[in-house]
mmCIF file of C-alpha atoms in Angstrom:
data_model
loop_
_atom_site.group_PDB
_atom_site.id
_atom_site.type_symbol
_atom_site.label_atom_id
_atom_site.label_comp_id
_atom_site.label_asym_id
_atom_site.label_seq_id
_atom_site.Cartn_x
_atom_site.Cartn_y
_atom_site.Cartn_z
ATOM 1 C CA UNK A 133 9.383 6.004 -17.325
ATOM 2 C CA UNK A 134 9.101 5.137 -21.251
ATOM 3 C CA UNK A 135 9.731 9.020 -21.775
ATOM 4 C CA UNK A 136 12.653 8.986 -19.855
ATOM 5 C CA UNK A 137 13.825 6.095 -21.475
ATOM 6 C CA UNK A 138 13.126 7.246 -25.099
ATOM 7 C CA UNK A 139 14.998 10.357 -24.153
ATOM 8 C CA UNK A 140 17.909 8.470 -22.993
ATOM 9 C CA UNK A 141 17.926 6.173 -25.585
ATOM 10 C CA UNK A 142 18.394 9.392 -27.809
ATOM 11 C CA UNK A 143 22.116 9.528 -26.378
ATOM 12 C CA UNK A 144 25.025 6.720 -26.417
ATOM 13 C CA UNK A 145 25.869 4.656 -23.419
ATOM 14 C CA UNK A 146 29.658 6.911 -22.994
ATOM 15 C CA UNK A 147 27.300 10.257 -22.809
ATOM 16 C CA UNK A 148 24.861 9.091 -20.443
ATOM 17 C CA UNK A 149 27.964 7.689 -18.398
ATOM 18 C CA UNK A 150 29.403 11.506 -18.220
ATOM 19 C CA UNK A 151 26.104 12.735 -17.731
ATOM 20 C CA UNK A 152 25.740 10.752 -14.705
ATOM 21 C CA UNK A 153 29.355 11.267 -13.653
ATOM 22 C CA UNK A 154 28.697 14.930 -13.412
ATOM 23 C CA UNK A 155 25.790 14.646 -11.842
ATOM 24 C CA UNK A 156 26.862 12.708 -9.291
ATOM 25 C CA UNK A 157 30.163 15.286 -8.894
ATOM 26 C CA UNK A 158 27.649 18.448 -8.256
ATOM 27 C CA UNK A 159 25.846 16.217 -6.000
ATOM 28 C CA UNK A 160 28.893 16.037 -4.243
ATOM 29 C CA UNK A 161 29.938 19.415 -4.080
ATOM 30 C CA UNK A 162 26.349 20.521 -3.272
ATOM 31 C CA UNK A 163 26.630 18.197 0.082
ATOM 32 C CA UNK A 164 29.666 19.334 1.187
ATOM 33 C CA UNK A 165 28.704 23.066 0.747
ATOM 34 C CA UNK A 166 25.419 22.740 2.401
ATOM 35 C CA UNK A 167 26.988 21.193 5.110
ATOM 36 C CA UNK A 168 29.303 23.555 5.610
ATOM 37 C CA UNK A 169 27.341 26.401 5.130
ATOM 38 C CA UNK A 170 24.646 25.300 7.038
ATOM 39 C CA UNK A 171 26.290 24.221 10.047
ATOM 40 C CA UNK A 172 27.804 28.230 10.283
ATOM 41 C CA UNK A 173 24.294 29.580 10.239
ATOM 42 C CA UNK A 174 23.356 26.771 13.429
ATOM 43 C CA UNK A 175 21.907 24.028 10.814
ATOM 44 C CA UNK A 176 23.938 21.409 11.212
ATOM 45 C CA UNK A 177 21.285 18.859 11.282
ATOM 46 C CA UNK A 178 19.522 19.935 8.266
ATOM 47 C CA UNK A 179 23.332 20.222 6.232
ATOM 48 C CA UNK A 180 23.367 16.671 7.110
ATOM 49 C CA UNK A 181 20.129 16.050 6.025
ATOM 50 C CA UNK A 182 20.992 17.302 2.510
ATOM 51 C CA UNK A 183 23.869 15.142 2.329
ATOM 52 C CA UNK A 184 21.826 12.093 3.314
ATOM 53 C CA UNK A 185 19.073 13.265 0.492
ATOM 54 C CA UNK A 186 21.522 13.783 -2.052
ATOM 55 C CA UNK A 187 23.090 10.538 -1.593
ATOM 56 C CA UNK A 188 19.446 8.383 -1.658
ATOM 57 C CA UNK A 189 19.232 10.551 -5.546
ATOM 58 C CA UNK A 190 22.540 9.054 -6.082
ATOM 59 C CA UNK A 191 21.957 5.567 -5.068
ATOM 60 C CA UNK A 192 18.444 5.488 -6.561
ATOM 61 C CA UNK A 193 19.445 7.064 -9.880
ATOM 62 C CA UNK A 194 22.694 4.022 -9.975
ATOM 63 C CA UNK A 195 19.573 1.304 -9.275
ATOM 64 C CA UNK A 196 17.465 2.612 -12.260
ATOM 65 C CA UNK A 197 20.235 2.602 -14.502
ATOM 66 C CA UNK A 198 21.717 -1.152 -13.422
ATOM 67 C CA UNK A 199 17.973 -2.375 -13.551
ATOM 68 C CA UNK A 200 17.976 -1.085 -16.757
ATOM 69 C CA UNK A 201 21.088 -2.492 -17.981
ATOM 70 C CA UNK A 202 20.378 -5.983 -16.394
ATOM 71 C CA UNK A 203 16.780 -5.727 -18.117
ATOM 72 C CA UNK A 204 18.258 -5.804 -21.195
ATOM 73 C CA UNK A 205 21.059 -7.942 -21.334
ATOM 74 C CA UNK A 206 18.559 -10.558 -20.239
ATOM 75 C CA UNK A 207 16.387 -10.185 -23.375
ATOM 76 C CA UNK A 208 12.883 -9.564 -21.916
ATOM 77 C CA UNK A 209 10.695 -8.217 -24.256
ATOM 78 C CA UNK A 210 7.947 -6.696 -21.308
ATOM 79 C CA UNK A 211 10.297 -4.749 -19.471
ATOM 80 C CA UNK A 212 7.447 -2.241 -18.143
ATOM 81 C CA UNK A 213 6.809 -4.120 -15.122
ATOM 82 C CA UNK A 214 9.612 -5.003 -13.785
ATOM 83 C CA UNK A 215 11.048 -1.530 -13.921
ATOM 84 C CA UNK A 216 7.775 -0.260 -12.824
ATOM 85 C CA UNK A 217 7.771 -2.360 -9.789
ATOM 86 C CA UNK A 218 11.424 -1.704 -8.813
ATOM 87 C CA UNK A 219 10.875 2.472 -9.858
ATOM 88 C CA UNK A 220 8.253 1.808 -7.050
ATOM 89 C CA UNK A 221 9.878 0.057 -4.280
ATOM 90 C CA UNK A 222 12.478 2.450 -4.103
ATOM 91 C CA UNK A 223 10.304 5.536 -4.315
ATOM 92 C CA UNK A 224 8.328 3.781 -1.737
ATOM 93 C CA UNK A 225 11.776 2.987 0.714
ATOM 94 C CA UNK A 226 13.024 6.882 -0.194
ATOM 95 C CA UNK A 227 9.770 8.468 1.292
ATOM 96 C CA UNK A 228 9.996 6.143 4.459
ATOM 97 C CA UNK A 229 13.238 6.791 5.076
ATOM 98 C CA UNK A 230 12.424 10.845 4.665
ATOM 99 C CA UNK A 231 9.107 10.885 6.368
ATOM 100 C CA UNK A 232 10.450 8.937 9.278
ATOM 101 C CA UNK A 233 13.500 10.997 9.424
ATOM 102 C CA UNK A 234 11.367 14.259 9.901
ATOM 103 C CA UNK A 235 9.449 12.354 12.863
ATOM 104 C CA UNK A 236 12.917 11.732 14.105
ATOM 105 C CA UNK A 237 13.950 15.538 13.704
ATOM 106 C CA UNK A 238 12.262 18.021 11.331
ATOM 107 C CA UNK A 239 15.589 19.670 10.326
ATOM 108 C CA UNK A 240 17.087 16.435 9.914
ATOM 109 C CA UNK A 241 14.139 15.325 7.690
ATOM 110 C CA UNK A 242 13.376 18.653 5.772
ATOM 111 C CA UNK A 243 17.263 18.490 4.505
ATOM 112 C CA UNK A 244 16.739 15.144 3.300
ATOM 113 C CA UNK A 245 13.959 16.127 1.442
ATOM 114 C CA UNK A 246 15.892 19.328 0.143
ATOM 115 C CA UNK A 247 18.801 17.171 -0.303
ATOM 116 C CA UNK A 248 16.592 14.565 -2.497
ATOM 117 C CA UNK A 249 14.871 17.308 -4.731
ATOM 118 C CA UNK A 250 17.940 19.240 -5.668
ATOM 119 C CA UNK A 251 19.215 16.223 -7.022
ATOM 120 C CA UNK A 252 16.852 15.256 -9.295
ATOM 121 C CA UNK A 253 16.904 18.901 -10.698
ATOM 122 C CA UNK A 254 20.624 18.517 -11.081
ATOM 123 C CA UNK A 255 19.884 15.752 -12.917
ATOM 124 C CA UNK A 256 17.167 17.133 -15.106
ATOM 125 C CA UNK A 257 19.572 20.290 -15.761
ATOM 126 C CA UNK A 258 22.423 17.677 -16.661
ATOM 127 C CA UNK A 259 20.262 15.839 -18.856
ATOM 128 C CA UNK A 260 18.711 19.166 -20.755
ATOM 129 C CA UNK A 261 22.602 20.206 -21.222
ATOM 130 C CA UNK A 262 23.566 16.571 -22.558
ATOM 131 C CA UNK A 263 20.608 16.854 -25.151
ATOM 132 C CA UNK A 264 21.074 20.387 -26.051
ATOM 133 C CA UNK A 265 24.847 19.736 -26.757
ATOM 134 C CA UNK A 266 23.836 16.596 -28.418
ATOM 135 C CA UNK A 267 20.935 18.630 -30.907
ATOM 136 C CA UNK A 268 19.154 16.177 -29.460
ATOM 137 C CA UNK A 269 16.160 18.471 -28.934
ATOM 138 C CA UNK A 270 15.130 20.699 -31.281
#
């Protein structure tokens, strides 16, 4: 988490905000297509599955970044823990909510878990793009 946060902290607040934005527009585009293409080949279930794990990346990745923001407006100095504990509850209510979704339906669940890991490597791809345009990295 401190990595991530050193890396972001290597960007302005307007840069991150497109990052996200785009993000959050593939995401979006991704979902639709898999659904779409998915229910033609008889997946229907697992298109909506994808959807459902794309959209837990998106509402997880909008937590981080408001627990971040709140956690420092408000001054705290140890701001490990508290992130560390939230970062954890949500992993925690993301795997329940995939894990009981494949004991509900295994296509259902195995999209949300497609759906969930394609979005955090659009968002590692948008971030590597951000930095490289950025000469952040060198």
């Amino acid at each position: 988490m401190e990595r991530l946060a050193e890396v972001l902290g290597q960007l302005d607040l307007p840069e991150i905000s497109r990052m996200l934005r785009r993000t959050v527009f593939a995401a979006l585009g991704l979902g639709i297509a898999a659904l779409v293409v998915l229910a033609v080949l008889g997946y229907a279930l697992a298109g909506l599955g994808a959807c459902i794990g794309l959209a837990l990346g998106i509402v997880n990745i909008r937590l981080v970044m408001s627990t971040a923001s709140r956690l420092n407006a408000s001054g705290a100095t140890k701001i490990k823990r508290p992130m560390a504990m939230n970062t954890l509850s949500r992993l925690g209510l993301t795997t329940v909510i995939a894990i009981g979704l494949v004991v509900v339906n295994l296509r259902l669940g195995m999209g949300v878990l497609g759906g969930v890991a394609v979005f955090y490597l659009l968002f590692v791809v948008n971030l590597v793009v951000t930095l490289l345009r950025q000469g952040a990295v060198t």
